[in-house]
Each structure stands twice: as structure tokens, then as C-alpha cells.
């Protein structure tokens, strides 16, 4: 593990030196550094077989393209923190005139991100205020942080993450929060349709309900008339 947090003087040249010296890293934290997409590429070239946790939050020179490349080249990745990377410097309380001209003066304002990964379990995109569209196909993803992704549009969000349990969406548009709830529910419903059916002795079929959806208490043997109680559980928690 190597953590060099808030090393503002750490550049792509520094990454080249790090990559040549530490070839078996499992966790690398360069949050707050000055590396670019080129530096991310160097990391991917050297550590594709070991790196499982990559933290590059508060690295303003990294773009959505660099993040997409990193996730595609690091198959063991299960945690990635890219908070405040794809962000608009003028997004903090801009005036109305600034808002109207933001897309013109900041070429990277409306950035799109497409991530497809088989192992990723936790993804943090907090503060990525320049992120306009997001497509995630991550079957193992459980925790997604979208706090302050204020420019992310509901119609440009696709979540194909059937195991998603926790979504942070503070500072996001209400329409986006609604879209998250809808897609999580649809993903769960789709998963239910793939639950194996068991043929019983009488040739009938029963669907085995997933334990994460509800639990039933057994009938009290001493009180056969007592009804079973169903305990409902939320499939996904959205914090906003």
C-alpha cells in the first residue's frame, strides 16, 4: 500500500518513478496530486495484476476519459475514489450569468462516463459537478457516491448494478434521485425473474424468495392459529 495524499507536486513524472519502484501495489492513494490521464495510464500499465484500490480524489487534471480507461485496464479493482476530479471550478455558488456561460468557458463541463467492470464494489464520484451522463454496468457494485453531482441528468443515467445497496445523492437534483430509485427497483425486479424455480413432488413450481427481500417467521408450533409475519426490507438505501 502506498498513500501520498495531497502531494500537489506529484506529477506524471512522479508516477513513472513510483511505478518502476513499486510493482506489486494493491492500494494506491494519490488524492490531491497533480497527475493527469497520462499518469493513470502509467499506473494501469504496471499494476494491472495487483491493484485493487485506487484513490485519485481531488485531482483536477484527471478527466472522465482517464477514469474510464483505468477501470477498463484494472480488472481487480474493487474500490475507486474519483471525487472532485470531473468538476467545474465555477460550480460553487456561481451567479446566474456564470451559469449561463459555464458550458462555453469550460470545455470539459458536460462530461460523460461509461464504466463496465466485473469486480468493482465501491465507486465514489462525489463532487463531480461536470459529469453530465453516467452509464454503469457493474454487477458487483454495492456502494455508489454521487454527492454533489449537480449536473448529472436523470435522463442520462443508466445503472445496471443489481447488487447496489447504498447510494449517496446529497446535493443532486430531485429528478435524478427519483431515477435512481426507479432503476434500482427495476434491476431488483429483473433479478427476481431469474431466481430458480423448484419443482415440488406434486409437480407444481415455487419461486424461492431471495432472503434480502423479506423474511418470514415460522408458525409457532404451540399456536398453530398464529399467522406468519412478513418483514419487508428496503432493497437499496438512498442518502440525500
PDB file of C-alpha atoms in Angstrom:
ATOM      1  CA  UNK A   1       0.000   0.000   0.000  1.00  0.00           C
ATOM      2  CA  UNK A   2       1.229   3.492  -0.830  1.00  0.00           C
ATOM      3  CA  UNK A   3      -0.502   6.716   0.206  1.00  0.00           C
ATOM      4  CA  UNK A   4       0.771  10.129  -0.897  1.00  0.00           C
ATOM      5  CA  UNK A   5      -2.251  12.260  -0.079  1.00  0.00           C
ATOM      6  CA  UNK A   6      -2.265  15.974  -1.020  1.00  0.00           C
ATOM      7  CA  UNK A   7       1.076  15.752  -2.772  1.00  0.00           C
ATOM      8  CA  UNK A   8       0.396  18.684  -5.052  1.00  0.00           C
ATOM      9  CA  UNK A   9       3.904  18.414  -6.513  1.00  0.00           C
ATOM     10  CA  UNK A  10       3.332  14.795  -7.535  1.00  0.00           C
ATOM     11  CA  UNK A  11       3.083  14.768 -11.326  1.00  0.00           C
ATOM     12  CA  UNK A  12       3.085  12.187 -14.088  1.00  0.00           C
ATOM     13  CA  UNK A  13       6.886  12.074 -13.817  1.00  0.00           C
ATOM     14  CA  UNK A  14       6.474  11.104 -10.174  1.00  0.00           C
ATOM     15  CA  UNK A  15       4.060   8.354 -11.159  1.00  0.00           C
ATOM     16  CA  UNK A  16       6.656   6.964 -13.563  1.00  0.00           C
ATOM     17  CA  UNK A  17       9.155   6.717 -10.702  1.00  0.00           C
ATOM     18  CA  UNK A  18       6.569   5.176  -8.369  1.00  0.00           C
ATOM     19  CA  UNK A  19       5.519   2.640 -10.970  1.00  0.00           C
ATOM     20  CA  UNK A  20       9.074   1.484 -11.590  1.00  0.00           C
ATOM     21  CA  UNK A  21       9.821   1.166  -7.862  1.00  0.00           C
ATOM     22  CA  UNK A  22       6.613  -0.471  -6.592  1.00  0.00           C
ATOM     23  CA  UNK A  23       5.329  -3.129  -8.956  1.00  0.00           C
ATOM     24  CA  UNK A  24       3.100  -5.098  -6.551  1.00  0.00           C
ATOM     25  CA  UNK A  25       0.878  -2.392  -5.090  1.00  0.00           C
ATOM     26  CA  UNK A  26      -2.643  -3.368  -4.111  1.00  0.00           C
ATOM     27  CA  UNK A  27      -3.675   0.084  -2.865  1.00  0.00           C
ATOM     28  CA  UNK A  28      -2.502   3.413  -4.288  1.00  0.00           C
ATOM     29  CA  UNK A  29      -3.745   6.749  -2.954  1.00  0.00           C
ATOM     30  CA  UNK A  30      -2.674   9.822  -4.930  1.00  0.00           C
ATOM     31  CA  UNK A  31      -5.580  12.021  -3.843  1.00  0.00           C
ATOM     32  CA  UNK A  32      -4.845  15.727  -4.141  1.00  0.00           C
ATOM     33  CA  UNK A  33      -1.971  15.279  -6.598  1.00  0.00           C
ATOM     34  CA  UNK A  34      -1.352  16.914  -9.976  1.00  0.00           C
ATOM     35  CA  UNK A  35      -1.359  13.749 -12.078  1.00  0.00           C
ATOM     36  CA  UNK A  36      -3.225  13.605 -15.397  1.00  0.00           C
ATOM     37  CA  UNK A  37      -4.798  10.884 -17.526  1.00  0.00           C
ATOM     38  CA  UNK A  38      -1.280  10.056 -18.707  1.00  0.00           C
ATOM     39  CA  UNK A  39      -0.269   9.226 -15.151  1.00  0.00           C
ATOM     40  CA  UNK A  40      -3.301   6.978 -14.784  1.00  0.00           C
ATOM     41  CA  UNK A  41      -2.216   5.193 -17.936  1.00  0.00           C
ATOM     42  CA  UNK A  42       1.225   4.524 -16.438  1.00  0.00           C
ATOM     43  CA  UNK A  43      -0.392   3.040 -13.325  1.00  0.00           C
ATOM     44  CA  UNK A  44      -2.517   0.741 -15.480  1.00  0.00           C
ATOM     45  CA  UNK A  45       0.495  -0.422 -17.489  1.00  0.00           C
ATOM     46  CA  UNK A  46       2.438  -1.505 -14.394  1.00  0.00           C
ATOM     47  CA  UNK A  47      -0.212  -2.668 -11.914  1.00  0.00           C
ATOM     48  CA  UNK A  48      -2.978  -4.477 -13.839  1.00  0.00           C
ATOM     49  CA  UNK A  49      -2.458  -7.740 -11.959  1.00  0.00           C
ATOM     50  CA  UNK A  50      -2.283  -6.424  -8.378  1.00  0.00           C
ATOM     51  CA  UNK A  51      -4.043  -3.069  -7.908  1.00  0.00           C
ATOM     52  CA  UNK A  52      -7.494  -3.398  -6.306  1.00  0.00           C
ATOM     53  CA  UNK A  53      -7.925   0.042  -4.701  1.00  0.00           C
ATOM     54  CA  UNK A  54      -7.194   3.310  -6.494  1.00  0.00           C
ATOM     55  CA  UNK A  55      -7.884   6.701  -4.915  1.00  0.00           C
ATOM     56  CA  UNK A  56      -7.399   9.815  -7.043  1.00  0.00           C
ATOM     57  CA  UNK A  57      -9.888  12.222  -5.480  1.00  0.00           C
ATOM     58  CA  UNK A  58      -9.192  15.962  -5.744  1.00  0.00           C
ATOM     59  CA  UNK A  59      -7.007  15.501  -8.833  1.00  0.00           C
ATOM     60  CA  UNK A  60      -8.334  18.286 -11.107  1.00  0.00           C
ATOM     61  CA  UNK A  61      -6.267  17.252 -14.130  1.00  0.00           C
ATOM     62  CA  UNK A  62      -7.984  13.857 -14.471  1.00  0.00           C
ATOM     63  CA  UNK A  63     -10.908  13.576 -16.884  1.00  0.00           C
ATOM     64  CA  UNK A  64     -13.741  11.111 -17.348  1.00  0.00           C
ATOM     65  CA  UNK A  65     -11.763   9.515 -20.188  1.00  0.00           C
ATOM     66  CA  UNK A  66      -8.897   8.743 -17.828  1.00  0.00           C
ATOM     67  CA  UNK A  67     -11.242   7.204 -15.270  1.00  0.00           C
ATOM     68  CA  UNK A  68     -12.911   5.065 -17.924  1.00  0.00           C
ATOM     69  CA  UNK A  69      -9.523   3.871 -19.166  1.00  0.00           C
ATOM     70  CA  UNK A  70      -8.363   2.986 -15.656  1.00  0.00           C
ATOM     71  CA  UNK A  71     -11.438   0.893 -14.884  1.00  0.00           C
ATOM     72  CA  UNK A  72     -11.088  -0.910 -18.211  1.00  0.00           C
ATOM     73  CA  UNK A  73      -7.411  -1.739 -17.648  1.00  0.00           C
ATOM     74  CA  UNK A  74      -7.528  -2.726 -13.959  1.00  0.00           C
ATOM     75  CA  UNK A  75      -9.609  -5.933 -13.747  1.00  0.00           C
ATOM     76  CA  UNK A  76      -9.045  -6.484  -9.999  1.00  0.00           C
ATOM     77  CA  UNK A  77     -10.304  -3.051  -8.991  1.00  0.00           C
ATOM     78  CA  UNK A  78     -12.932  -3.204  -6.238  1.00  0.00           C
ATOM     79  CA  UNK A  79     -12.688   0.376  -4.936  1.00  0.00           C
ATOM     80  CA  UNK A  80     -12.162   3.605  -6.844  1.00  0.00           C
ATOM     81  CA  UNK A  81     -12.457   7.138  -5.473  1.00  0.00           C
ATOM     82  CA  UNK A  82     -12.572   9.866  -8.123  1.00  0.00           C
ATOM     83  CA  UNK A  83     -14.237  12.570  -6.039  1.00  0.00           C
ATOM     84  CA  UNK A  84     -13.847  16.153  -7.289  1.00  0.00           C
ATOM     85  CA  UNK A  85     -11.966  15.099 -10.414  1.00  0.00           C
ATOM     86  CA  UNK A  86     -14.537  15.749 -13.122  1.00  0.00           C
ATOM     87  CA  UNK A  87     -15.602  19.032 -11.556  1.00  0.00           C
ATOM     88  CA  UNK A  88     -16.350  22.570 -12.626  1.00  0.00           C
ATOM     89  CA  UNK A  89     -14.343  25.170 -10.641  1.00  0.00           C
ATOM     90  CA  UNK A  90     -17.144  27.729 -11.041  1.00  0.00           C
ATOM     91  CA  UNK A  91     -19.869  25.391  -9.761  1.00  0.00           C
ATOM     92  CA  UNK A  92     -19.590  26.624  -6.164  1.00  0.00           C
ATOM     93  CA  UNK A  93     -22.384  29.202  -5.906  1.00  0.00           C
ATOM     94  CA  UNK A  94     -21.997  30.680  -9.395  1.00  0.00           C
ATOM     95  CA  UNK A  95     -24.024  33.728 -10.389  1.00  0.00           C
ATOM     96  CA  UNK A  96     -26.821  33.392 -12.911  1.00  0.00           C
ATOM     97  CA  UNK A  97     -24.679  34.933 -15.640  1.00  0.00           C
ATOM     98  CA  UNK A  98     -21.889  32.465 -14.849  1.00  0.00           C
ATOM     99  CA  UNK A  99     -24.334  29.580 -15.020  1.00  0.00           C
ATOM    100  CA  UNK A 100     -25.498  30.608 -18.481  1.00  0.00           C
ATOM    101  CA  UNK A 101     -21.959  30.741 -19.857  1.00  0.00           C
ATOM    102  CA  UNK A 102     -20.396  27.838 -17.944  1.00  0.00           C
ATOM    103  CA  UNK A 103     -20.581  25.373 -20.808  1.00  0.00           C
ATOM    104  CA  UNK A 104     -18.919  27.875 -23.137  1.00  0.00           C
ATOM    105  CA  UNK A 105     -15.999  28.837 -20.936  1.00  0.00           C
ATOM    106  CA  UNK A 106     -15.349  25.351 -19.561  1.00  0.00           C
ATOM    107  CA  UNK A 107     -14.886  22.855 -22.440  1.00  0.00           C
ATOM    108  CA  UNK A 108     -14.991  19.845 -20.080  1.00  0.00           C
ATOM    109  CA  UNK A 109     -18.162  20.886 -18.284  1.00  0.00           C
ATOM    110  CA  UNK A 110     -20.523  18.312 -19.807  1.00  0.00           C
ATOM    111  CA  UNK A 111     -18.500  15.134 -19.469  1.00  0.00           C
ATOM    112  CA  UNK A 112     -19.829  11.614 -19.887  1.00  0.00           C
ATOM    113  CA  UNK A 113     -18.649   8.466 -18.153  1.00  0.00           C
ATOM    114  CA  UNK A 114     -19.132   4.834 -19.163  1.00  0.00           C
ATOM    115  CA  UNK A 115     -17.866   2.173 -16.768  1.00  0.00           C
ATOM    116  CA  UNK A 116     -18.206  -1.568 -17.224  1.00  0.00           C
ATOM    117  CA  UNK A 117     -16.451  -3.639 -14.583  1.00  0.00           C
ATOM    118  CA  UNK A 118     -16.982  -7.135 -13.161  1.00  0.00           C
ATOM    119  CA  UNK A 119     -15.331  -6.675  -9.741  1.00  0.00           C
ATOM    120  CA  UNK A 120     -15.929  -3.054  -8.717  1.00  0.00           C
ATOM    121  CA  UNK A 121     -17.780  -2.862  -5.384  1.00  0.00           C
ATOM    122  CA  UNK A 122     -17.430   0.780  -4.369  1.00  0.00           C
ATOM    123  CA  UNK A 123     -17.290   3.835  -6.624  1.00  0.00           C
ATOM    124  CA  UNK A 124     -17.042   7.429  -5.403  1.00  0.00           C
ATOM    125  CA  UNK A 125     -17.811  10.260  -7.809  1.00  0.00           C
ATOM    126  CA  UNK A 126     -18.663  12.859  -5.166  1.00  0.00           C
ATOM    127  CA  UNK A 127     -18.309  16.460  -6.284  1.00  0.00           C
ATOM    128  CA  UNK A 128     -18.034  15.589  -9.978  1.00  0.00           C
ATOM    129  CA  UNK A 129     -20.127  18.596 -10.947  1.00  0.00           C
ATOM    130  CA  UNK A 130     -19.060  18.473 -14.612  1.00  0.00           C
ATOM    131  CA  UNK A 131     -20.450  14.968 -15.015  1.00  0.00           C
ATOM    132  CA  UNK A 132     -23.460  15.161 -17.302  1.00  0.00           C
ATOM    133  CA  UNK A 133     -24.108  11.489 -18.128  1.00  0.00           C
ATOM    134  CA  UNK A 134     -23.270   8.237 -16.353  1.00  0.00           C
ATOM    135  CA  UNK A 135     -23.547   4.620 -17.523  1.00  0.00           C
ATOM    136  CA  UNK A 136     -22.596   1.875 -15.071  1.00  0.00           C
ATOM    137  CA  UNK A 137     -22.586  -1.835 -15.798  1.00  0.00           C
ATOM    138  CA  UNK A 138     -21.081  -3.207 -12.595  1.00  0.00           C
ATOM    139  CA  UNK A 139     -22.719  -6.442 -11.369  1.00  0.00           C
ATOM    140  CA  UNK A 140     -20.855  -6.399  -8.020  1.00  0.00           C
ATOM    141  CA  UNK A 141     -21.252  -2.688  -7.195  1.00  0.00           C
ATOM    142  CA  UNK A 142     -22.762  -2.143  -3.728  1.00  0.00           C
ATOM    143  CA  UNK A 143     -21.851   1.453  -2.803  1.00  0.00           C
ATOM    144  CA  UNK A 144     -22.123   4.470  -5.121  1.00  0.00           C
ATOM    145  CA  UNK A 145     -21.360   8.038  -4.042  1.00  0.00           C
ATOM    146  CA  UNK A 146     -22.891  10.741  -6.247  1.00  0.00           C
ATOM    147  CA  UNK A 147     -22.945  13.537  -3.670  1.00  0.00           C
ATOM    148  CA  UNK A 148     -22.925  16.988  -5.307  1.00  0.00           C
ATOM    149  CA  UNK A 149     -23.044  15.621  -8.856  1.00  0.00           C
ATOM    150  CA  UNK A 150     -25.293  18.601  -9.533  1.00  0.00           C
ATOM    151  CA  UNK A 151     -25.055  18.496 -13.330  1.00  0.00           C
ATOM    152  CA  UNK A 152     -25.892  14.794 -13.697  1.00  0.00           C
ATOM    153  CA  UNK A 153     -29.153  14.431 -15.618  1.00  0.00           C
ATOM    154  CA  UNK A 154     -31.830  11.867 -14.792  1.00  0.00           C
ATOM    155  CA  UNK A 155     -32.371  11.004 -18.458  1.00  0.00           C
ATOM    156  CA  UNK A 156     -28.626  10.400 -18.883  1.00  0.00           C
ATOM    157  CA  UNK A 157     -28.264   7.943 -16.001  1.00  0.00           C
ATOM    158  CA  UNK A 158     -28.115   4.177 -16.537  1.00  0.00           C
ATOM    159  CA  UNK A 159     -27.477   1.865 -13.578  1.00  0.00           C
ATOM    160  CA  UNK A 160     -27.034  -1.805 -14.385  1.00  0.00           C
ATOM    161  CA  UNK A 161     -25.942  -2.758 -10.885  1.00  0.00           C
ATOM    162  CA  UNK A 162     -28.198  -5.477  -9.432  1.00  0.00           C
ATOM    163  CA  UNK A 163     -26.364  -5.642  -6.082  1.00  0.00           C
ATOM    164  CA  UNK A 164     -26.444  -1.907  -5.360  1.00  0.00           C
ATOM    165  CA  UNK A 165     -27.246  -1.363  -1.668  1.00  0.00           C
ATOM    166  CA  UNK A 166     -26.256   2.212  -0.875  1.00  0.00           C
ATOM    167  CA  UNK A 167     -26.377   5.384  -2.969  1.00  0.00           C
ATOM    168  CA  UNK A 168     -25.236   8.776  -1.680  1.00  0.00           C
ATOM    169  CA  UNK A 169     -27.054  11.526  -3.577  1.00  0.00           C
ATOM    170  CA  UNK A 170     -26.855  14.640  -1.404  1.00  0.00           C
ATOM    171  CA  UNK A 171     -26.889  17.801  -3.494  1.00  0.00           C
ATOM    172  CA  UNK A 172     -28.341  16.048  -6.550  1.00  0.00           C
ATOM    173  CA  UNK A 173     -31.446  17.022  -8.466  1.00  0.00           C
ATOM    174  CA  UNK A 174     -34.733  15.568  -7.247  1.00  0.00           C
ATOM    175  CA  UNK A 175     -35.405  14.107 -10.693  1.00  0.00           C
ATOM    176  CA  UNK A 176     -32.082  12.262 -10.502  1.00  0.00           C
ATOM    177  CA  UNK A 177     -32.921  10.813  -7.085  1.00  0.00           C
ATOM    178  CA  UNK A 178     -36.224   9.590  -8.481  1.00  0.00           C
ATOM    179  CA  UNK A 179     -34.456   8.000 -11.446  1.00  0.00           C
ATOM    180  CA  UNK A 180     -32.049   6.216  -9.095  1.00  0.00           C
ATOM    181  CA  UNK A 181     -34.932   4.758  -7.074  1.00  0.00           C
ATOM    182  CA  UNK A 182     -36.727   3.608 -10.208  1.00  0.00           C
ATOM    183  CA  UNK A 183     -33.699   1.943 -11.792  1.00  0.00           C
ATOM    184  CA  UNK A 184     -32.668   0.190  -8.588  1.00  0.00           C
ATOM    185  CA  UNK A 185     -36.186  -1.205  -8.234  1.00  0.00           C
ATOM    186  CA  UNK A 186     -36.238  -2.338 -11.859  1.00  0.00           C
ATOM    187  CA  UNK A 187     -32.845  -4.029 -11.502  1.00  0.00           C
ATOM    188  CA  UNK A 188     -34.085  -5.863  -8.441  1.00  0.00           C
ATOM    189  CA  UNK A 189     -37.304  -6.939 -10.143  1.00  0.00           C
ATOM    190  CA  UNK A 190     -35.298  -8.241 -13.097  1.00  0.00           C
ATOM    191  CA  UNK A 191     -33.137 -10.231 -10.693  1.00  0.00           C
ATOM    192  CA  UNK A 192     -36.241 -11.787  -9.147  1.00  0.00           C
ATOM    193  CA  UNK A 193     -37.254 -13.157 -12.533  1.00  0.00           C
ATOM    194  CA  UNK A 194     -34.004 -15.120 -12.670  1.00  0.00           C
ATOM    195  CA  UNK A 195     -34.472 -16.787  -9.292  1.00  0.00           C
ATOM    196  CA  UNK A 196     -34.536 -20.582  -9.839  1.00  0.00           C
ATOM    197  CA  UNK A 197     -37.866 -22.339  -9.619  1.00  0.00           C
ATOM    198  CA  UNK A 198     -38.098 -25.615  -7.750  1.00  0.00           C
ATOM    199  CA  UNK A 199     -40.470 -28.344  -8.877  1.00  0.00           C
ATOM    200  CA  UNK A 200     -42.223 -29.959  -5.927  1.00  0.00           C
ATOM    201  CA  UNK A 201     -43.477 -33.509  -5.505  1.00  0.00           C
ATOM    202  CA  UNK A 202     -46.945 -32.529  -6.715  1.00  0.00           C
ATOM    203  CA  UNK A 203     -45.374 -31.233  -9.981  1.00  0.00           C
ATOM    204  CA  UNK A 204     -46.102 -27.636  -9.039  1.00  0.00           C
ATOM    205  CA  UNK A 205     -43.427 -24.963  -9.057  1.00  0.00           C
ATOM    206  CA  UNK A 206     -42.459 -22.471  -6.386  1.00  0.00           C
ATOM    207  CA  UNK A 207     -40.160 -19.491  -6.626  1.00  0.00           C
ATOM    208  CA  UNK A 208     -37.612 -19.235  -3.873  1.00  0.00           C
ATOM    209  CA  UNK A 209     -37.804 -15.706  -2.497  1.00  0.00           C
ATOM    210  CA  UNK A 210     -34.422 -14.012  -2.017  1.00  0.00           C
ATOM    211  CA  UNK A 211     -33.505 -13.597   1.673  1.00  0.00           C
ATOM    212  CA  UNK A 212     -32.571  -9.960   1.093  1.00  0.00           C
ATOM    213  CA  UNK A 213     -36.148  -9.022   0.214  1.00  0.00           C
ATOM    214  CA  UNK A 214     -38.089 -10.347   3.127  1.00  0.00           C
ATOM    215  CA  UNK A 215     -38.014 -12.832   5.935  1.00  0.00           C
ATOM    216  CA  UNK A 216     -40.899 -14.851   7.311  1.00  0.00           C
ATOM    217  CA  UNK A 217     -41.204 -16.130  10.845  1.00  0.00           C
ATOM    218  CA  UNK A 218     -42.206 -19.727  11.270  1.00  0.00           C
ATOM    219  CA  UNK A 219     -45.591 -20.585  12.658  1.00  0.00           C
ATOM    220  CA  UNK A 220     -45.465 -21.059  16.362  1.00  0.00           C
ATOM    221  CA  UNK A 221     -45.931 -24.801  16.904  1.00  0.00           C
ATOM    222  CA  UNK A 222     -47.706 -24.088  20.181  1.00  0.00           C
ATOM    223  CA  UNK A 223     -50.014 -21.582  18.495  1.00  0.00           C
ATOM    224  CA  UNK A 224     -50.944 -23.070  15.115  1.00  0.00           C
ATOM    225  CA  UNK A 225     -53.504 -20.347  14.540  1.00  0.00           C
ATOM    226  CA  UNK A 226     -50.914 -17.607  14.703  1.00  0.00           C
ATOM    227  CA  UNK A 227     -50.313 -16.036  11.291  1.00  0.00           C
ATOM    228  CA  UNK A 228     -46.913 -15.633   9.742  1.00  0.00           C
ATOM    229  CA  UNK A 229     -45.389 -12.197   9.806  1.00  0.00           C
ATOM    230  CA  UNK A 230     -43.597 -10.731   6.822  1.00  0.00           C
ATOM    231  CA  UNK A 231     -40.743  -8.326   7.470  1.00  0.00           C
ATOM    232  CA  UNK A 232     -40.082  -6.055   4.491  1.00  0.00           C
ATOM    233  CA  UNK A 233     -36.613  -4.621   3.860  1.00  0.00           C
ATOM    234  CA  UNK A 234     -35.513  -1.858   1.526  1.00  0.00           C
ATOM    235  CA  UNK A 235     -33.521  -3.162  -1.404  1.00  0.00           C
ATOM    236  CA  UNK A 236     -31.345  -0.036  -1.588  1.00  0.00           C
ATOM    237  CA  UNK A 237     -30.800   2.913   0.744  1.00  0.00           C
ATOM    238  CA  UNK A 238     -30.505   6.338  -0.891  1.00  0.00           C
ATOM    239  CA  UNK A 239     -28.972   9.051   1.274  1.00  0.00           C
ATOM    240  CA  UNK A 240     -29.800  12.583   0.152  1.00  0.00           C
TER     241      UNK A 240
END
